[in-house]
Amino acid sequence: MNFDLPEQVEELRVHVEAFAAKKLAPGALERAHSAEYPWDVSRLMAEQGLLGLTISEEKGGQGASLLEAIIAIQAVSKYDPRSADVIQAGNFGAIRTLAEYATEEQQEKYLTPLLAGEAIVSLGMTEPGAGSAVTDLVTTATADGDDFLVNGTKVFGTHSTEASFYLVYVRFGPGVGGIGSVIIDRGEPGLTIGKPSRFMNGEDWSQIYFDNVRIPISQVLLGEGGFKKQISGFNVERLGNAARSIAVGKHAFDFAVEHVLTREQFGRPLAEFQGLQWMFAEQAVRLESAQLLLMRAALEADAGMPSAQSTAIAKYAANEAGFGAANLAVQALGGTGFSEEAIVEYCFRRTRGWMIAGGSTEMLKNRIAEGVFGRRFSQREGASR
Ligand SMILES: Cc1cc2nc3c(=O)[nH]c(=O)nc-3n(C[C@H](O)[C@H](O)[C@H](O)COP(=O)(O)OP(=O)(O)OC[C@H]3O[C@@H](n4cnc5c(N)ncnc54)[C@H](O)[C@@H]3O)c2cc1C
């Protein structure tokens, strides 16, 4: 057993950190306060080969491992937390589902521009009546001749205001088995993008309405029975979310370490007060534990044994550790930490969202408890336990 990064991964880390320090660090604070997707960074990352790291070379990616994508996210976050969103979008979640299941024609049309950093996809899963209970979704795709008509509403989608296209979870029929997904272009007649609303983390989202949106069968990604495949892709999304939680929390933590070493009160550096030292010690333990759990989940997934349990444990630990570290940083910087002058307030807002997105910490604990007790606990009222 060895906790060192494999040589190739370590080389990537060094390379990406050098790139991020030079090209991204200077605009980090400004980017953190912009709701717009950083398209300049997106193209830059495509040039650097940082998009599609985990996608095979024949599909236009780099054929690297999940571990490498995680290390790349963290290397970028070290210098520019906001730009790590681009690595997430280019390597985890919807892009992976497309790489895995899209037809050749769909890959040409959708995957290619995503990998070039010129397009962005929004995942339309959550609905007003289906949040944690995602299988309660009611957006339908109904056959009409050779086409499908899509009707329904999606909420909270990351990149939903700016997306080039949407990967939409739909219901072709009843039950979990009736759920699949379709790809819908922005601008398709019947698709309306609602008024943008802002998350606490600074990202905009819009309600997306589908009113008899007509799509040909070639826009279906996964038909009936596709839900399980989509959710296994979602487990990978969770690892990206976990990686960013730790990395953004660590960014704030490192910032705060520098601050308390230099800021003096009562004639001494803040770092000399034990009350603060213990807060830093506790968060250091949480960050490092979460990182080890994340590495385990990523290595299992790379070895072809992705575990929903290890992933849930890693994301839960990472979400708590990331937010805990950012929260500490805000406190340790005092008034400065609570102000937009310092990036730690962004890290605080950002890490908070990941405790809800991608499987809330409560839903993760439900999943972890199932692993602990070796049985399923239905959350539904009246379900036999
Ligand atoms: C920053 C951010 C980005 C997001 N990005 C996307 C995206 O790209 N695409 C997309 O489709 N959606 C996205 N979402 C939506 C996200 O998936 C949902 O917010 C999440 O699933 C929770 O659903 P909800 O908001 O309806 O809350 P609810 O499901 O109503 O839950 C409210 C609270 O109750 C708790 N709760 C619910 N059920 C249980 C239970 N059985 N046991 C214990 N506690 C429970 C939850 O944990 C939560 O704390 C995003 C959300 C955020 C905050």
Coordinates of C-alpha atoms and ligand atoms in Angstrom, one line a residue:
M1 CA 0.0 0.0 0.0
N2 CA 1.4 3.3 -1.0
F3 CA -0.2 6.8 -0.6
D4 CA 2.0 8.5 -3.2
L5 CA 0.4 9.6 -6.4
P6 CA 1.5 7.5 -9.4
E7 CA 4.4 9.2 -11.3
Q8 CA 2.2 10.1 -14.3
V9 CA -0.5 11.6 -12.0
E10 CA 2.1 13.6 -10.1
E11 CA 3.5 14.9 -13.4
L12 CA 0.0 16.1 -14.4
R13 CA -0.5 17.7 -11.0
V14 CA 2.8 19.7 -11.3
H15 CA 2.0 20.7 -14.9
V16 CA -1.6 21.8 -14.1
E17 CA -0.6 23.7 -11.0
A18 CA 2.1 25.6 -13.0
F19 CA -0.5 26.4 -15.7
A20 CA -3.1 27.5 -13.1
A21 CA -0.6 29.6 -11.2
K22 CA 0.5 31.5 -14.3
K23 CA -2.7 31.8 -16.4
L24 CA -5.5 31.6 -13.9
A25 CA -4.4 32.9 -10.5
P26 CA -4.3 36.6 -11.6
G27 CA -8.1 36.7 -12.4
A28 CA -9.3 34.4 -9.7
L29 CA -11.2 36.9 -7.5
E30 CA -12.8 38.6 -10.4
R31 CA -13.9 35.3 -11.9
A32 CA -15.3 34.2 -8.5
H33 CA -17.7 37.1 -8.6
S34 CA -18.9 36.6 -12.2
A35 CA -22.0 34.6 -12.8
E36 CA -21.0 34.1 -16.4
Y37 CA -19.4 30.9 -17.5
P38 CA -15.6 31.6 -18.0
W39 CA -15.5 30.9 -21.8
D40 CA -12.0 32.2 -22.1
V41 CA -10.8 29.6 -19.5
S42 CA -12.9 26.9 -21.2
R43 CA -11.0 27.4 -24.5
L44 CA -7.7 27.6 -22.7
M45 CA -8.4 24.4 -20.9
A46 CA -9.4 22.6 -24.2
E47 CA -6.0 23.7 -25.7
Q48 CA -4.3 22.3 -22.6
G49 CA -6.0 19.0 -23.1
L50 CA -7.8 19.3 -19.7
L51 CA -11.3 18.7 -21.1
G52 CA -12.3 15.0 -21.7
L53 CA -9.5 13.7 -19.6
T54 CA -11.5 10.6 -18.7
I55 CA -12.9 10.2 -22.2
S56 CA -11.3 7.7 -24.6
E57 CA -9.0 9.1 -27.3
E58 CA -11.1 7.7 -30.1
K59 CA -13.9 9.8 -28.9
G60 CA -11.8 12.9 -28.8
G61 CA -10.7 12.8 -25.1
Q62 CA -7.4 12.1 -23.4
G63 CA -7.9 8.5 -22.2
A64 CA -6.7 9.4 -18.7
S65 CA -8.1 8.1 -15.4
L66 CA -10.7 9.5 -13.1
L67 CA -7.9 10.0 -10.5
E68 CA -6.2 12.3 -13.0
A69 CA -9.3 14.4 -13.6
I70 CA -9.7 14.8 -9.8
I71 CA -6.1 15.9 -9.4
A72 CA -6.6 18.3 -12.3
I73 CA -9.6 19.8 -10.6
Q74 CA -7.7 20.2 -7.4
A75 CA -4.6 21.7 -9.0
V76 CA -6.8 24.3 -10.7
S77 CA -8.8 25.1 -7.6
K78 CA -5.6 25.7 -5.7
Y79 CA -5.1 28.9 -7.7
D80 CA -8.6 29.6 -9.1
P81 CA -11.6 27.9 -7.5
R82 CA -14.1 29.2 -10.1
S83 CA -12.1 27.8 -13.0
A84 CA -12.4 24.3 -11.5
D85 CA -16.0 24.5 -12.7
V86 CA -14.7 24.2 -16.3
I87 CA -12.8 21.0 -15.4
Q88 CA -15.9 19.6 -13.8
A89 CA -18.1 20.4 -16.8
G90 CA -15.5 19.0 -19.2
N91 CA -14.9 15.7 -17.4
F92 CA -17.7 14.7 -15.0
G93 CA -21.4 14.2 -15.2
A94 CA -23.4 14.9 -18.4
I95 CA -20.3 14.9 -20.7
R96 CA -19.4 11.4 -19.5
T97 CA -23.0 10.1 -20.0
L98 CA -22.8 11.5 -23.6
A99 CA -19.4 9.9 -24.2
E100 CA -20.6 6.6 -23.0
Y101 CA -24.1 6.3 -24.5
A102 CA -24.4 8.9 -27.4
T103 CA -24.7 7.6 -30.9
E104 CA -21.9 8.6 -33.3
E105 CA -24.1 11.3 -34.8
Q106 CA -24.9 12.7 -31.3
Q107 CA -21.2 12.6 -30.3
E108 CA -20.3 14.5 -33.4
K109 CA -22.9 17.1 -32.8
Y110 CA -22.6 17.5 -29.0
L111 CA -19.5 15.9 -27.6
T112 CA -17.1 17.5 -30.1
P113 CA -18.0 21.2 -29.2
L114 CA -18.0 20.3 -25.5
L115 CA -14.5 19.0 -25.8
A116 CA -13.4 22.0 -27.7
G117 CA -14.6 24.2 -24.8
E118 CA -17.1 25.9 -27.1
A119 CA -20.3 24.5 -25.7
I120 CA -21.8 23.8 -22.4
V121 CA -24.5 21.3 -21.4
S122 CA -27.0 21.6 -18.6
L123 CA -28.4 18.5 -16.9
G124 CA -32.2 18.7 -16.4
M125 CA -33.0 16.3 -13.7
T126 CA -34.6 18.2 -10.8
E127 CA -38.2 19.3 -11.2
P128 CA -40.5 21.4 -8.9
G129 CA -42.0 18.2 -7.5
A130 CA -39.0 15.9 -7.8
G131 CA -35.9 16.9 -5.9
S132 CA -34.4 14.3 -3.6
A133 CA -37.1 12.0 -4.9
V134 CA -35.8 12.3 -8.4
T135 CA -37.7 9.2 -9.7
D136 CA -40.9 11.2 -9.1
L137 CA -40.1 13.3 -12.2
V138 CA -43.1 14.0 -14.4
T139 CA -41.5 15.5 -17.6
T140 CA -42.8 13.2 -20.4
A141 CA -41.5 12.2 -23.8
T142 CA -44.5 10.9 -25.7
A143 CA -44.3 9.2 -29.0
D144 CA -46.0 11.1 -31.9
G145 CA -45.4 9.4 -35.2
D146 CA -41.6 9.1 -35.6
D147 CA -41.0 11.9 -33.1
F148 CA -41.4 12.5 -29.4
L149 CA -43.2 15.4 -27.8
V150 CA -41.6 16.6 -24.6
N151 CA -43.6 18.4 -21.9
G152 CA -42.6 19.4 -18.4
T153 CA -40.5 21.8 -16.3
K154 CA -36.9 21.5 -14.9
V155 CA -35.4 23.6 -12.1
F156 CA -32.0 24.5 -10.6
G157 CA -29.9 23.2 -13.5
T158 CA -26.3 24.3 -13.4
H159 CA -25.5 26.3 -16.6
S160 CA -29.2 26.3 -17.4
T161 CA -29.3 30.0 -18.3
E162 CA -26.3 29.7 -20.7
A163 CA -26.5 26.1 -21.9
S164 CA -25.9 25.3 -25.6
F165 CA -28.2 22.2 -25.1
Y166 CA -29.9 20.3 -22.4
L167 CA -29.6 16.6 -21.3
V168 CA -33.1 16.1 -19.9
Y169 CA -34.3 13.2 -17.8
V170 CA -37.8 12.3 -19.1
R171 CA -40.5 9.7 -18.5
F172 CA -41.3 7.5 -21.5
G173 CA -43.5 5.3 -19.4
P174 CA -44.5 4.6 -15.8
G175 CA -42.2 3.7 -12.9
V176 CA -38.5 3.9 -12.6
G177 CA -38.1 1.7 -15.7
G178 CA -40.0 4.3 -17.7
I179 CA -37.3 7.0 -17.2
G180 CA -34.7 7.8 -19.8
S181 CA -33.2 10.9 -21.3
V182 CA -33.2 13.1 -24.4
I183 CA -31.0 15.9 -25.8
I184 CA -32.7 19.2 -26.6
D185 CA -31.1 22.1 -28.3
R186 CA -31.4 25.6 -26.9
G187 CA -33.7 27.6 -29.2
E188 CA -35.9 24.5 -30.0
P189 CA -39.5 25.7 -30.5
G190 CA -41.5 25.1 -27.3
L191 CA -38.4 25.4 -25.0
T192 CA -38.6 28.5 -22.9
I193 CA -35.8 29.7 -20.6
G194 CA -37.3 31.4 -17.5
K195 CA -36.1 34.5 -15.8
P196 CA -32.7 33.9 -14.3
S197 CA -32.5 33.4 -10.5
R198 CA -29.3 33.4 -8.5
F199 CA -28.0 30.7 -6.2
M200 CA -26.2 31.8 -3.0
N201 CA -23.0 30.6 -4.7
G202 CA -23.3 33.2 -7.4
E203 CA -24.4 30.9 -10.2
D204 CA -27.5 31.8 -12.2
W205 CA -30.1 29.2 -13.0
S206 CA -33.4 29.4 -14.9
Q207 CA -36.5 27.3 -14.9
I208 CA -36.7 25.5 -18.2
Y209 CA -40.1 24.8 -19.7
F210 CA -40.9 22.3 -22.3
D211 CA -44.2 22.8 -24.1
N212 CA -44.7 20.2 -26.8
V213 CA -41.1 20.3 -27.8
R214 CA -40.9 18.1 -30.9
I215 CA -37.7 16.0 -31.2
P216 CA -36.8 13.2 -33.6
I217 CA -35.9 9.8 -32.2
S218 CA -32.2 10.7 -33.0
Q219 CA -32.3 13.0 -30.0
V220 CA -33.0 10.2 -27.6
L221 CA -29.9 9.4 -25.5
L222 CA -31.2 6.6 -23.3
G223 CA -34.7 5.2 -23.8
E224 CA -36.9 3.4 -21.3
G225 CA -34.8 1.6 -18.7
G226 CA -32.0 4.2 -19.0
F227 CA -32.3 5.5 -15.4
K228 CA -29.8 3.1 -13.9
K229 CA -27.1 3.9 -16.5
Q230 CA -27.8 7.7 -15.9
I231 CA -27.4 7.3 -12.2
S232 CA -24.2 5.4 -12.5
G233 CA -22.9 8.3 -14.5
F234 CA -24.1 10.5 -11.7
N235 CA -21.9 8.7 -9.2
V236 CA -18.9 10.0 -11.2
E237 CA -20.4 13.5 -11.1
R238 CA -20.4 13.0 -7.3
L239 CA -16.7 12.5 -7.3
G240 CA -16.1 15.7 -9.2
N241 CA -18.4 17.5 -6.7
A242 CA -16.4 15.9 -3.8
A243 CA -13.1 16.9 -5.4
R244 CA -14.2 20.5 -5.7
S245 CA -15.6 20.6 -2.2
I246 CA -12.2 19.6 -0.7
A247 CA -10.2 21.8 -3.1
V248 CA -12.3 24.9 -2.7
G249 CA -12.3 24.4 1.1
K250 CA -8.6 23.9 1.0
H251 CA -8.1 27.0 -1.0
A252 CA -9.9 29.0 1.7
F253 CA -8.0 27.1 4.4
D254 CA -4.6 27.9 2.9
F255 CA -5.6 31.5 2.5
A256 CA -6.6 31.7 6.2
V257 CA -3.3 30.0 7.3
E258 CA -1.3 32.7 5.6
H259 CA -3.6 35.3 7.1
V260 CA -3.3 34.1 10.7
L261 CA 0.5 33.8 10.4
T262 CA 0.8 37.5 9.5
R263 CA -2.2 39.3 11.1
E264 CA -1.4 40.5 14.6
Q265 CA -3.8 41.3 17.4
F266 CA -2.8 41.8 21.1
G267 CA 0.7 42.2 19.8
R268 CA 1.0 38.6 18.5
P269 CA 0.2 36.8 15.3
L270 CA -3.4 35.3 15.4
A271 CA -1.8 31.8 14.8
E272 CA -0.4 31.9 18.3
F273 CA -3.9 31.8 19.9
Q274 CA -4.7 28.2 20.8
G275 CA -8.4 28.8 20.2
L276 CA -7.6 29.3 16.5
Q277 CA -5.0 26.6 16.3
W278 CA -7.4 23.9 17.3
M279 CA -9.9 25.0 14.7
F280 CA -7.3 24.7 12.1
A281 CA -6.1 21.3 13.4
E282 CA -9.7 19.9 13.3
Q283 CA -10.3 21.1 9.8
A284 CA -6.9 19.8 8.6
V285 CA -7.9 16.3 9.9
R286 CA -11.3 16.6 8.1
L287 CA -9.8 17.7 4.8
E288 CA -7.1 15.0 4.8
S289 CA -9.6 12.2 5.8
A290 CA -12.0 13.3 3.0
Q291 CA -9.1 13.4 0.5
L292 CA -8.2 9.8 1.3
L293 CA -11.8 8.7 1.0
L294 CA -12.1 10.4 -2.3
M295 CA -8.9 8.7 -3.6
R296 CA -10.3 5.4 -2.6
A297 CA -13.6 5.9 -4.4
A298 CA -11.7 7.2 -7.5
L299 CA -9.3 4.3 -7.6
E300 CA -12.2 1.8 -7.2
A301 CA -14.0 3.5 -10.1
D302 CA -10.8 3.5 -12.2
A303 CA -10.4 -0.2 -11.5
G304 CA -13.9 -0.8 -12.9
M305 CA -15.5 -1.4 -9.5
P306 CA -17.3 1.9 -8.9
S307 CA -19.0 1.7 -5.5
A308 CA -22.1 3.7 -4.8
Q309 CA -21.3 3.3 -1.1
S310 CA -17.6 4.5 -1.3
T311 CA -18.8 7.4 -3.5
A312 CA -21.5 8.4 -1.0
I313 CA -19.0 8.2 1.9
A314 CA -16.4 10.3 0.0
K315 CA -18.9 12.9 -1.1
Y316 CA -20.4 13.3 2.4
A317 CA -17.0 13.6 4.0
A318 CA -15.8 16.0 1.3
N319 CA -18.9 18.2 1.5
E320 CA -18.6 18.5 5.3
A321 CA -14.8 19.0 5.2
G322 CA -14.9 21.6 2.4
F323 CA -17.6 23.7 3.9
G324 CA -16.1 23.3 7.4
A325 CA -12.7 24.6 6.1
A326 CA -14.3 27.5 4.2
N327 CA -16.4 28.4 7.3
L328 CA -13.3 28.4 9.4
A329 CA -11.5 30.6 6.9
V330 CA -14.3 33.2 7.0
Q331 CA -14.1 33.3 10.8
A332 CA -10.3 33.4 10.9
L333 CA -10.2 36.4 8.6
G334 CA -12.8 38.3 10.6
G335 CA -14.5 41.2 8.8
T336 CA -12.2 40.7 5.8
G337 CA -13.4 37.1 5.5
F338 CA -17.0 38.2 5.5
S339 CA -16.3 40.7 2.7
E340 CA -16.0 40.3 -1.1
E341 CA -12.4 41.6 -0.9
A342 CA -11.3 38.1 0.1
I343 CA -12.0 35.0 -1.8
V344 CA -12.8 33.0 1.2
E345 CA -16.4 34.3 1.3
Y346 CA -16.8 32.9 -2.2
C347 CA -15.4 29.5 -1.1
F348 CA -17.9 29.5 1.8
R349 CA -20.9 30.1 -0.5
R350 CA -19.6 27.7 -3.1
T351 CA -18.9 24.8 -0.7
R352 CA -22.3 25.3 0.9
G353 CA -24.1 24.5 -2.3
W354 CA -22.5 21.1 -2.7
M355 CA -24.1 20.0 0.5
I356 CA -27.4 20.2 -1.5
A357 CA -26.3 19.6 -5.1
G358 CA -25.5 16.1 -6.5
G359 CA -27.2 14.3 -3.7
S360 CA -27.8 16.2 -0.5
T361 CA -25.8 15.2 2.6
E362 CA -28.9 13.7 4.1
M363 CA -29.6 11.6 1.0
L364 CA -26.0 10.5 1.1
K365 CA -26.4 9.5 4.8
N366 CA -29.5 7.5 3.8
R367 CA -27.4 5.6 1.3
I368 CA -24.5 5.1 3.7
A369 CA -26.9 3.7 6.3
E370 CA -28.1 1.2 3.8
G371 CA -24.5 0.0 3.4
V372 CA -24.1 -0.1 7.2
F373 CA -27.2 -2.2 7.8
G374 CA -26.9 -4.2 4.6
R375 CA -30.5 -3.6 3.5
R376 CA -32.5 -1.0 1.7
F377 CA -34.7 1.5 3.5
S378 CA -37.4 2.9 1.3
Q379 CA -38.0 6.6 2.0
R380 CA -41.6 6.4 0.7
E381 CA -44.6 6.7 2.9
G382 CA -46.3 3.4 3.5
A383 CA -43.4 1.4 1.9
S384 CA -42.6 -1.8 3.7
R385 CA -39.4 -1.4 5.6
Ligands
LIG1 C1 -25.7 24.5 -6.5 C2 -26.7 23.6 -7.0 C3 -26.6 23.1 -8.3 C4 -27.5 22.2 -8.8 N1 -27.4 21.7 -10.1 C5 -28.3 20.9 -10.6 C6 -28.2 20.5 -12.0 O1 -27.3 20.8 -12.7 N2 -29.3 19.7 -12.5 C7 -30.3 19.4 -11.8 O2 -31.2 18.7 -12.3 N3 -30.5 19.8 -10.5 C8 -29.5 20.5 -9.9 N4 -29.6 21.0 -8.6 C9 -30.8 20.6 -7.8 C10 -30.4 19.5 -6.7 O3 -30.2 18.3 -7.3 C11 -31.6 19.5 -5.8 O4 -31.7 20.8 -5.1 C12 -31.5 18.4 -4.7 O5 -31.7 17.2 -5.3 C13 -32.5 18.6 -3.6 O6 -33.8 18.7 -4.1 P1 -34.7 19.9 -3.6 O7 -34.0 21.2 -3.7 O8 -36.0 19.8 -4.3 O9 -34.9 19.7 -2.0 P2 -35.8 18.6 -1.3 O10 -35.8 17.3 -2.0 O11 -37.2 19.2 -1.1 O12 -35.1 18.5 0.1 C14 -35.2 19.5 1.1 C15 -34.4 19.0 2.3 O13 -35.0 17.8 2.8 C16 -34.0 16.8 2.9 N5 -34.6 15.5 2.6 C17 -35.4 15.2 1.5 N6 -35.7 13.9 1.5 C18 -35.1 13.3 2.6 C19 -35.0 12.0 3.2 N7 -35.6 11.0 2.6 N8 -34.2 11.9 4.3 C20 -33.6 12.9 4.9 N9 -33.6 14.2 4.4 C21 -34.4 14.4 3.3 C22 -32.9 17.2 1.8 O14 -31.7 16.6 2.1 C23 -32.9 18.7 2.0 O15 -32.1 19.1 3.1 C24 -28.6 21.8 -8.1 C25 -28.8 22.4 -6.8 C26 -27.8 23.2 -6.3 C27 -28.0 23.8 -4.9

